[in-house]
PDB file of N, CA and C in Angstrom:
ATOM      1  N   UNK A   1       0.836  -1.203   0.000  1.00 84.00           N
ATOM      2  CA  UNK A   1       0.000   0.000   0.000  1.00 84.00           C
ATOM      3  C   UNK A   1       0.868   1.248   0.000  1.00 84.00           C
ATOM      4  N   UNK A   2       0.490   2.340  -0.582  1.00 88.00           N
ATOM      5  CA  UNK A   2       0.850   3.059  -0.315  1.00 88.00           C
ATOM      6  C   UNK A   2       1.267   4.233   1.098  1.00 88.00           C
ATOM      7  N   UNK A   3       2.083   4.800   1.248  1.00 91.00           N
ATOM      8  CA  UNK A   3       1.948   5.389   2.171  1.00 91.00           C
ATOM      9  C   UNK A   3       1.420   6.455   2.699  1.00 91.00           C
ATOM     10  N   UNK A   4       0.623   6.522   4.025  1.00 92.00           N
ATOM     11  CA  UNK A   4       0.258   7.956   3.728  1.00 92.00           C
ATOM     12  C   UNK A   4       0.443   9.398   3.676  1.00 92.00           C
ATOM     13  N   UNK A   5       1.745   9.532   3.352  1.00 95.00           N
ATOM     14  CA  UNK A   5       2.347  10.624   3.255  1.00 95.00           C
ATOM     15  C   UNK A   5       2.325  10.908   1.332  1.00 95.00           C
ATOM     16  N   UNK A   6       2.146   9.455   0.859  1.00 94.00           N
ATOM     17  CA  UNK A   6       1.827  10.172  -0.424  1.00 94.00           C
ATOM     18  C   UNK A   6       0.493  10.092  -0.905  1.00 94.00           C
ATOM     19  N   UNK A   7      -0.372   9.340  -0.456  1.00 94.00           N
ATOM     20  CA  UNK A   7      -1.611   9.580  -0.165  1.00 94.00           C
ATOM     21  C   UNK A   7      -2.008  11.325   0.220  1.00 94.00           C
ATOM     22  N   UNK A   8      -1.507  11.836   1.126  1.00 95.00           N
ATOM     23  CA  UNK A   8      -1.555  13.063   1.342  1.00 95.00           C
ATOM     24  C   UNK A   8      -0.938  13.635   0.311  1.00 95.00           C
ATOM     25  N   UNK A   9      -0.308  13.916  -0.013  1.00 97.00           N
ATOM     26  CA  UNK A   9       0.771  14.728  -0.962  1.00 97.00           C
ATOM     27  C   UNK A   9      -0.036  14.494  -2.595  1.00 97.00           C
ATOM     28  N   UNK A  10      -0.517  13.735  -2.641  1.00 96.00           N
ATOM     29  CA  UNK A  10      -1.558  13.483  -3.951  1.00 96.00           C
ATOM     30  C   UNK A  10      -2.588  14.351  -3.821  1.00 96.00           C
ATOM     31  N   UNK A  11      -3.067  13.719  -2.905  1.00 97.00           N
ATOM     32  CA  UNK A  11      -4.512  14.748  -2.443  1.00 97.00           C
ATOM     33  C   UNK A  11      -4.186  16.119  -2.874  1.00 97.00           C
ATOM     34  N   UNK A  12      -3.353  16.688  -1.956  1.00 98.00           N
ATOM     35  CA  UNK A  12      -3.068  18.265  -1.780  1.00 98.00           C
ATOM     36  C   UNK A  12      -2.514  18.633  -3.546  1.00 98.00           C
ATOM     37  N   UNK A  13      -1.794  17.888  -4.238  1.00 98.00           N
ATOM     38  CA  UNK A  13      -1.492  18.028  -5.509  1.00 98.00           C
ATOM     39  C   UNK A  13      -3.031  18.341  -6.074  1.00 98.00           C
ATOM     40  N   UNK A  14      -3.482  17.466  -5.836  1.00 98.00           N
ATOM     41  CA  UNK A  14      -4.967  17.345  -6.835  1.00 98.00           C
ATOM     42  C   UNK A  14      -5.370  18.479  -6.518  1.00 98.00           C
ATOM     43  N   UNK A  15      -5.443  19.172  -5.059  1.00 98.00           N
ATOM     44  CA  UNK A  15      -6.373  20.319  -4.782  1.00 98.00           C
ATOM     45  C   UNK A  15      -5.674  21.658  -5.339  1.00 98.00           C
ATOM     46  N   UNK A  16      -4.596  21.276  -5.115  1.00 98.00           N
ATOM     47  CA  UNK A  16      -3.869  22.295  -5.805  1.00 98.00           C
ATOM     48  C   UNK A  16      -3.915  22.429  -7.770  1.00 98.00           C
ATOM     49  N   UNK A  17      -4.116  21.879  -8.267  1.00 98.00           N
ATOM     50  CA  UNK A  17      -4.264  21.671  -9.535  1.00 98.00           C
ATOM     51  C   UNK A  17      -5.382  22.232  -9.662  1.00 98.00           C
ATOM     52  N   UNK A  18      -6.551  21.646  -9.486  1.00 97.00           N
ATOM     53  CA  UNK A  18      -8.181  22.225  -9.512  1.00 97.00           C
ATOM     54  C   UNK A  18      -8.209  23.606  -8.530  1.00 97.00           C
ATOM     55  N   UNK A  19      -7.129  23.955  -8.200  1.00 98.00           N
ATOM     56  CA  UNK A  19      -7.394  25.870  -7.435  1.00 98.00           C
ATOM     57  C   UNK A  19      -6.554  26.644  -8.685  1.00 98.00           C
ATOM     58  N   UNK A  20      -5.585  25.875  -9.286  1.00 97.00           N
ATOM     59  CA  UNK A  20      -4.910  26.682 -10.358  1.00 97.00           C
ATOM     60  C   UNK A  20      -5.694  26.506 -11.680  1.00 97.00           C
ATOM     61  N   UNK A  21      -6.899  25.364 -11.640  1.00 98.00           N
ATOM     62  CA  UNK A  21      -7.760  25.851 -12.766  1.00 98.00           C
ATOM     63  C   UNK A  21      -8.616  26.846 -12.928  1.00 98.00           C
ATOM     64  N   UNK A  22      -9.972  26.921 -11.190  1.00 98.00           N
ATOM     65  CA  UNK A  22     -10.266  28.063 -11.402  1.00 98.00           C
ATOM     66  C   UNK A  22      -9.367  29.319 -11.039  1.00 98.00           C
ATOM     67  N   UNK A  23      -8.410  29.629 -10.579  1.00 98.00           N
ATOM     68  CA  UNK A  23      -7.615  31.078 -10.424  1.00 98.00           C
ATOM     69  C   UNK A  23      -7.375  31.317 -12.276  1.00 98.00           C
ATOM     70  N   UNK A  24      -6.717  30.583 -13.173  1.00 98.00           N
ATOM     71  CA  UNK A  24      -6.717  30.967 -14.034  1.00 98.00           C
ATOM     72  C   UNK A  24      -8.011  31.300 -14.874  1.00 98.00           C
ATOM     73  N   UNK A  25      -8.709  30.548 -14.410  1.00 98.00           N
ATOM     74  CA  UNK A  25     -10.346  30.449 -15.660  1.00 98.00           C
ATOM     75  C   UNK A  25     -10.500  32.075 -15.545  1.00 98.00           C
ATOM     76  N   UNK A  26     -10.762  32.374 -14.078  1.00 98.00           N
ATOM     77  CA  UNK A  26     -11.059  33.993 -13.594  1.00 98.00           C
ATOM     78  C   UNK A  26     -10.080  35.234 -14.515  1.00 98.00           C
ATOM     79  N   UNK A  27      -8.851  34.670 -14.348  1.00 98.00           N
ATOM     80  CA  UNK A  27      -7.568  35.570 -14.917  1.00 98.00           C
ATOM     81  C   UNK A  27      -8.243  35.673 -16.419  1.00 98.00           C
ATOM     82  N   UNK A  28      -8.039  34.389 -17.101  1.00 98.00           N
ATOM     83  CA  UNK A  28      -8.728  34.529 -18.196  1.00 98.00           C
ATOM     84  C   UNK A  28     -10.030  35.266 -18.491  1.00 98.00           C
ATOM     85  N   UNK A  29     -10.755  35.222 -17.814  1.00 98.00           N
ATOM     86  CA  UNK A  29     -12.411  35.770 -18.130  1.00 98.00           C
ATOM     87  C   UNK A  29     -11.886  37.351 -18.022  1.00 98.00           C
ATOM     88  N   UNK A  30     -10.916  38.033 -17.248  1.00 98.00           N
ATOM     89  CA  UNK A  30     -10.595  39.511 -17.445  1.00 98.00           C
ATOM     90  C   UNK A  30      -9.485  39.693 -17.894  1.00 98.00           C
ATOM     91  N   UNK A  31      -8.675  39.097 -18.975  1.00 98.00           N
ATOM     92  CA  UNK A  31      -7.558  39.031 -19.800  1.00 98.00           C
ATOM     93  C   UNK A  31      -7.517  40.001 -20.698  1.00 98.00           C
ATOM     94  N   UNK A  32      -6.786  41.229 -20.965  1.00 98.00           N
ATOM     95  CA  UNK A  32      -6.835  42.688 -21.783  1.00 98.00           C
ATOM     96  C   UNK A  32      -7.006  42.510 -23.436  1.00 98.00           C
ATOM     97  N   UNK A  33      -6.623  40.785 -23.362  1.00 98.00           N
ATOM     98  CA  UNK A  33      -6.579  40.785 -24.945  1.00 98.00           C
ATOM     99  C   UNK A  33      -7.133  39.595 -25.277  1.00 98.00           C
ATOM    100  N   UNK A  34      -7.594  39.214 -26.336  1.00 98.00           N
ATOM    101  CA  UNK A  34      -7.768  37.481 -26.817  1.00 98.00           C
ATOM    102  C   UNK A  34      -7.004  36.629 -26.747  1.00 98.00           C
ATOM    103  N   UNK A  35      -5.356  37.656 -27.106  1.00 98.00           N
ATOM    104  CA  UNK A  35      -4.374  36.746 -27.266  1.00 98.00           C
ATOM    105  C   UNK A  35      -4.027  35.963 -25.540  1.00 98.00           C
ATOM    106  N   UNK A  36      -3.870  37.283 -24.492  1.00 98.00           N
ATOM    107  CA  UNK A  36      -3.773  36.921 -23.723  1.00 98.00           C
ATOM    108  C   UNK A  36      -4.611  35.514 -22.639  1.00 98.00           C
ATOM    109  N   UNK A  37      -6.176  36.190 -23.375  1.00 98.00           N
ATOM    110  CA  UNK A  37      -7.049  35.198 -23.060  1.00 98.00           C
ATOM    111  C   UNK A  37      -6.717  33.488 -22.923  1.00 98.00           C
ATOM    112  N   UNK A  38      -6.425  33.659 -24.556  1.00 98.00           N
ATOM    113  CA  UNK A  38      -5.771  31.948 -25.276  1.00 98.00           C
ATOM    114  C   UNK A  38      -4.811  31.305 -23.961  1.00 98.00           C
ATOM    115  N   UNK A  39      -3.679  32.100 -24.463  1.00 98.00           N
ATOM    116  CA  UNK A  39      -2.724  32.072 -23.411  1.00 98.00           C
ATOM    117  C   UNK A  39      -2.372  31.180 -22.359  1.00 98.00           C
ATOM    118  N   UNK A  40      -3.975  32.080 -21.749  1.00 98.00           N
ATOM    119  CA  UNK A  40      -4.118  31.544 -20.281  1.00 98.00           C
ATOM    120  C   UNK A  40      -4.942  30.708 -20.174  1.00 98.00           C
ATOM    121  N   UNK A  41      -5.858  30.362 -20.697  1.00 98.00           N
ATOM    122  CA  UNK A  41      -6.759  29.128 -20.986  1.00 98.00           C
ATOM    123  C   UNK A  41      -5.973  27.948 -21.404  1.00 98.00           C
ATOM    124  N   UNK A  42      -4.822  28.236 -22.085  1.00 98.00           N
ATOM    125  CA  UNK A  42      -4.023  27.116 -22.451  1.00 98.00           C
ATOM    126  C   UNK A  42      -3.309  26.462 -20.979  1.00 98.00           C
ATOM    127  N   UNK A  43      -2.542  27.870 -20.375  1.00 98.00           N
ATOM    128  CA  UNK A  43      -2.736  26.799 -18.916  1.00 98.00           C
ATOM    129  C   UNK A  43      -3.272  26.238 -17.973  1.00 98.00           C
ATOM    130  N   UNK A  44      -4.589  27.105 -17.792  1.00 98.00           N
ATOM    131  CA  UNK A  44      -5.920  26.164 -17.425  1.00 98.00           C
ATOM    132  C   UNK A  44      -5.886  24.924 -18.081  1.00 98.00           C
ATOM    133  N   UNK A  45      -5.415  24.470 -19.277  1.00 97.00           N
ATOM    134  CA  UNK A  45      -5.668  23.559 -19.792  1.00 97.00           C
ATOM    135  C   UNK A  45      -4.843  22.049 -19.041  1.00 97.00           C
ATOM    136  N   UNK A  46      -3.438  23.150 -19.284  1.00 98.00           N
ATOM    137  CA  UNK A  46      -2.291  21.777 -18.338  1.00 98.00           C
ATOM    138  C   UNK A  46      -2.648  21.731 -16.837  1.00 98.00           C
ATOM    139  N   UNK A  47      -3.156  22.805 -16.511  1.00 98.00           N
ATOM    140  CA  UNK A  47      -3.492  22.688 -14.944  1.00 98.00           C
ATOM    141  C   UNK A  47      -4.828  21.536 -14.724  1.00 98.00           C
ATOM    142  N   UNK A  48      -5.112  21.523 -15.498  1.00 98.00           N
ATOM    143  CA  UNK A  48      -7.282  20.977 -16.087  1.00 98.00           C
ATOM    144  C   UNK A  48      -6.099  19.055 -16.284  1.00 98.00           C
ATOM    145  N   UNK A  49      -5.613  18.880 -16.715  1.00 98.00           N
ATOM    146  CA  UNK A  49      -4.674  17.818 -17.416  1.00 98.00           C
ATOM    147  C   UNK A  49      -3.913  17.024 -15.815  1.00 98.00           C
ATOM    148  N   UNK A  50      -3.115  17.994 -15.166  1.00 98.00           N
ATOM    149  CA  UNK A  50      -2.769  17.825 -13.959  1.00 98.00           C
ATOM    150  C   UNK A  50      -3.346  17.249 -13.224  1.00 98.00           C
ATOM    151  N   UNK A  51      -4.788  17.807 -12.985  1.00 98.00           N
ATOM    152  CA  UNK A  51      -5.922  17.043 -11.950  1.00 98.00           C
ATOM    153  C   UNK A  51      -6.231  16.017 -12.059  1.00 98.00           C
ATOM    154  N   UNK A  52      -6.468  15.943 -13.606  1.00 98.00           N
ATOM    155  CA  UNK A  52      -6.949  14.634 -14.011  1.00 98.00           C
ATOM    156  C   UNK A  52      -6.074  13.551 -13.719  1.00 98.00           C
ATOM    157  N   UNK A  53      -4.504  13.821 -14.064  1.00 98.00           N
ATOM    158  CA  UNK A  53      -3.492  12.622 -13.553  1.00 98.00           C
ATOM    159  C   UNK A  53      -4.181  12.544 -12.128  1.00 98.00           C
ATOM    160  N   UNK A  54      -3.886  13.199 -11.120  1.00 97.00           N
ATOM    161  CA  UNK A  54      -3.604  12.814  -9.799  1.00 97.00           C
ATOM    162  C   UNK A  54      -5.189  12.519  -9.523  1.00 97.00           C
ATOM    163  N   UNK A  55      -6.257  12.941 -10.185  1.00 97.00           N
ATOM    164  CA  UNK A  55      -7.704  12.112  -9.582  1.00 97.00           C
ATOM    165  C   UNK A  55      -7.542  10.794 -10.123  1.00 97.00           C
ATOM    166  N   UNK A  56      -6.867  10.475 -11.548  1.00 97.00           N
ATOM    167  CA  UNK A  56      -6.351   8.972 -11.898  1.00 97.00           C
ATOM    168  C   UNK A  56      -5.591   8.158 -10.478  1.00 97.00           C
ATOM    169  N   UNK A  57      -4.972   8.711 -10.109  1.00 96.00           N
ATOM    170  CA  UNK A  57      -3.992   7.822  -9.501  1.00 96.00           C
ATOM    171  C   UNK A  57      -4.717   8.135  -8.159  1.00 96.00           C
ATOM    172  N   UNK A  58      -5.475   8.766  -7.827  1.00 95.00           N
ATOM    173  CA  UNK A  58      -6.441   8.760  -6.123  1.00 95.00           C
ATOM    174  C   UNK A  58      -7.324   7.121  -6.379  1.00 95.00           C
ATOM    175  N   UNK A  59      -7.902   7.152  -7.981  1.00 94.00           N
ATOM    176  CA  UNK A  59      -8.715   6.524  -7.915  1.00 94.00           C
ATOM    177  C   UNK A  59      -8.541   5.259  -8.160  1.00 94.00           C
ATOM    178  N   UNK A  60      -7.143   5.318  -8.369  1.00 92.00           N
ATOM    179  CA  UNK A  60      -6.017   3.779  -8.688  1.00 92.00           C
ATOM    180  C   UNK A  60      -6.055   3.078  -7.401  1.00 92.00           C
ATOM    181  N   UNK A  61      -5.625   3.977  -6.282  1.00 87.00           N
ATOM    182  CA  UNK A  61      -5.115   3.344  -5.398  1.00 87.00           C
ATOM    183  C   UNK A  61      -5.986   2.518  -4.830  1.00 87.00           C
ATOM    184  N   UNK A  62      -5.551   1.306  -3.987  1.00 84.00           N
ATOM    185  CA  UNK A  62      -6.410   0.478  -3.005  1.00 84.00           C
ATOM    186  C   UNK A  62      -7.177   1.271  -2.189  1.00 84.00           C
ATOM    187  N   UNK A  63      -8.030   0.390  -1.703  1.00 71.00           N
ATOM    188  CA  UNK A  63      -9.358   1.200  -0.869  1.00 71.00           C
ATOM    189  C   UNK A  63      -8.757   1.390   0.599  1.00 71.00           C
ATOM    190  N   UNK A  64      -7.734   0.365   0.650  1.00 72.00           N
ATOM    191  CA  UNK A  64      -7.450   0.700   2.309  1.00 72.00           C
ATOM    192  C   UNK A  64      -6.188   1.776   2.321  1.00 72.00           C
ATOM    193  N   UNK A  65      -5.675   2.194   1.328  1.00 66.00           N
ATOM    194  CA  UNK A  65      -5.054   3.400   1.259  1.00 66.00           C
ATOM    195  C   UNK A  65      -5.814   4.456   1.410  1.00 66.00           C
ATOM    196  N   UNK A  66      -6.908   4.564   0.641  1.00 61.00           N
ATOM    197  CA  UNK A  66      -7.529   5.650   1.559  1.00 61.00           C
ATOM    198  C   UNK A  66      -8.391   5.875   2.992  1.00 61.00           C
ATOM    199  N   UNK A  67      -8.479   4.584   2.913  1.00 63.00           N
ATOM    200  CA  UNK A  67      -9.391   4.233   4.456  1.00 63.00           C
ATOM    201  C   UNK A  67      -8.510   4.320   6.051  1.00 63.00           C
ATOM    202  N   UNK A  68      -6.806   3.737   5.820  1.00 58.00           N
ATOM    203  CA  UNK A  68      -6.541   3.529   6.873  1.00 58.00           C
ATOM    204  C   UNK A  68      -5.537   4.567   7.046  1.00 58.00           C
ATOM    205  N   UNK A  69      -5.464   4.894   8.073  1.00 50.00           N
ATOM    206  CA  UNK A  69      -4.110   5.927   8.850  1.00 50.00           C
ATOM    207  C   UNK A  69      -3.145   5.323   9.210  1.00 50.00           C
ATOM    208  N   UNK A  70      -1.990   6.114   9.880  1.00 48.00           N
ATOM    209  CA  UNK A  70      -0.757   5.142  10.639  1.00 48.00           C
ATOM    210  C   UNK A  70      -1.129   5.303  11.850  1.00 48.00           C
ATOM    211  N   UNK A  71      -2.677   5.978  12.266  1.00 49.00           N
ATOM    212  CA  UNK A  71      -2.944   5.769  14.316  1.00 49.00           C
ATOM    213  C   UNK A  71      -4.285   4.461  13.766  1.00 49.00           C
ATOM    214  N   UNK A  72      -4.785   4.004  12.702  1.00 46.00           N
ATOM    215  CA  UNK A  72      -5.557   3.033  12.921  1.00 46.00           C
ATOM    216  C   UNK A  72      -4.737   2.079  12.458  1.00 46.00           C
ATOM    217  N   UNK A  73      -3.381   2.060  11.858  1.00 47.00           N
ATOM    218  CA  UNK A  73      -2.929   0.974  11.647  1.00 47.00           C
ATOM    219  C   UNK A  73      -1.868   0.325  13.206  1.00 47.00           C
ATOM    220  N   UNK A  74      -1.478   1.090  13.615  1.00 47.00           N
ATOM    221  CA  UNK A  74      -1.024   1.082  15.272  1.00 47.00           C
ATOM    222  C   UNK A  74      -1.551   0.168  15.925  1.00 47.00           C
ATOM    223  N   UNK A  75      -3.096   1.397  15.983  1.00 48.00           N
ATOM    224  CA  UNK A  75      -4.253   0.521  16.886  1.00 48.00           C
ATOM    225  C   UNK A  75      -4.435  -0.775  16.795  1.00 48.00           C
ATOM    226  N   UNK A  76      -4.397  -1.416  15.786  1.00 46.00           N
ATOM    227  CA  UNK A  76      -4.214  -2.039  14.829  1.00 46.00           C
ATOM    228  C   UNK A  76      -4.041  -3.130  14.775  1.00 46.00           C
ATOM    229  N   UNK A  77      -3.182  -3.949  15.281  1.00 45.00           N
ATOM    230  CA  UNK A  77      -1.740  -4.631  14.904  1.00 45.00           C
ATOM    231  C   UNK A  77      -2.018  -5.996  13.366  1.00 45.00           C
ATOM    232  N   UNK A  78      -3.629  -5.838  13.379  1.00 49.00           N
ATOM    233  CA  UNK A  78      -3.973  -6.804  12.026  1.00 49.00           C
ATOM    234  C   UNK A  78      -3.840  -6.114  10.667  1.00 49.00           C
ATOM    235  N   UNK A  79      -4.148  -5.107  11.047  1.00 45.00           N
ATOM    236  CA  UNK A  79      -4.321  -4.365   9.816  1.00 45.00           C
ATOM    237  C   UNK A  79      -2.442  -4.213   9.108  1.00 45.00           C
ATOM    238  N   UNK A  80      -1.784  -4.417  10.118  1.00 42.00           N
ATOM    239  CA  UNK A  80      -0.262  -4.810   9.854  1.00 42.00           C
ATOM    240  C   UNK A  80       0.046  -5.558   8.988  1.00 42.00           C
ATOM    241  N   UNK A  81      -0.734  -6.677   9.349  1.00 41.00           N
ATOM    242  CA  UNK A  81      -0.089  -8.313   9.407  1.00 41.00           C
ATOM    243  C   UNK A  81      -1.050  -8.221   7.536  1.00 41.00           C
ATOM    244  N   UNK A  82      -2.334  -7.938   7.633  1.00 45.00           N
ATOM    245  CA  UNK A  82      -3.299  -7.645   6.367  1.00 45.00           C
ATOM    246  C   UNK A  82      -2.557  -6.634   5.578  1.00 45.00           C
ATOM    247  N   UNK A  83      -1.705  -5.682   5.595  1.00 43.00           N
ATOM    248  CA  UNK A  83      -1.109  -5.038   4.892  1.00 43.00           C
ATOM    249  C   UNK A  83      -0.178  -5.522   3.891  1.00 43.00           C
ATOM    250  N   UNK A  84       0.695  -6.404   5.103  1.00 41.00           N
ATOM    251  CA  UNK A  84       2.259  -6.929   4.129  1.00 41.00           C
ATOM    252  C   UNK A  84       1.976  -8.082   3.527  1.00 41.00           C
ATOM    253  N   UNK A  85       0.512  -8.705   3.543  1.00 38.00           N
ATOM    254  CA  UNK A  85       0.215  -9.709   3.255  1.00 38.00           C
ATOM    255  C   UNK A  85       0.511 -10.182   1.755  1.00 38.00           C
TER     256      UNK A  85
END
């Protein structure tokens, strides 16, 4: 399984990706020019592209990667033994 430090670090990627789509969409919607408009919609686009990887790979992962912590795996001691299995 993964760990959850990149479990986290995905997440926050993903959220971060989908905040740099709408901050740009906005930039874009008051952009001085068309050209500029394009521009910036084009990186909305890789930012729009970005999310999509890391909601791919949220939705890759095993279910108990997102279900379990390292204080319920502690608590735990099966969820150990069910891990390295």
């Amino acid at each position: 399984l993964p760990s959850n430090e990149f479990l986290s670090m995905v997440q926050d990627a993903y959220g971060d990706e989908i905040e740099g789509v709408n901050s740009y969409s906005r930039i874009a919607q008051v952009a001085p020019t068309e050209c500029l408009k394009r521009a910036i919609l084009e990186i909305c686009g890789d930012e729009l592209r970005h999310a999509s990887f890391f909601g791919t790979v949220l939705c890759c992962l095993p279910v108990e990667a997102a279900t379990n912590s390292d204080a319920d795996a502690s608590a735990n001691p099966d969820a150990l033994s069910d891990a390295s299995a």
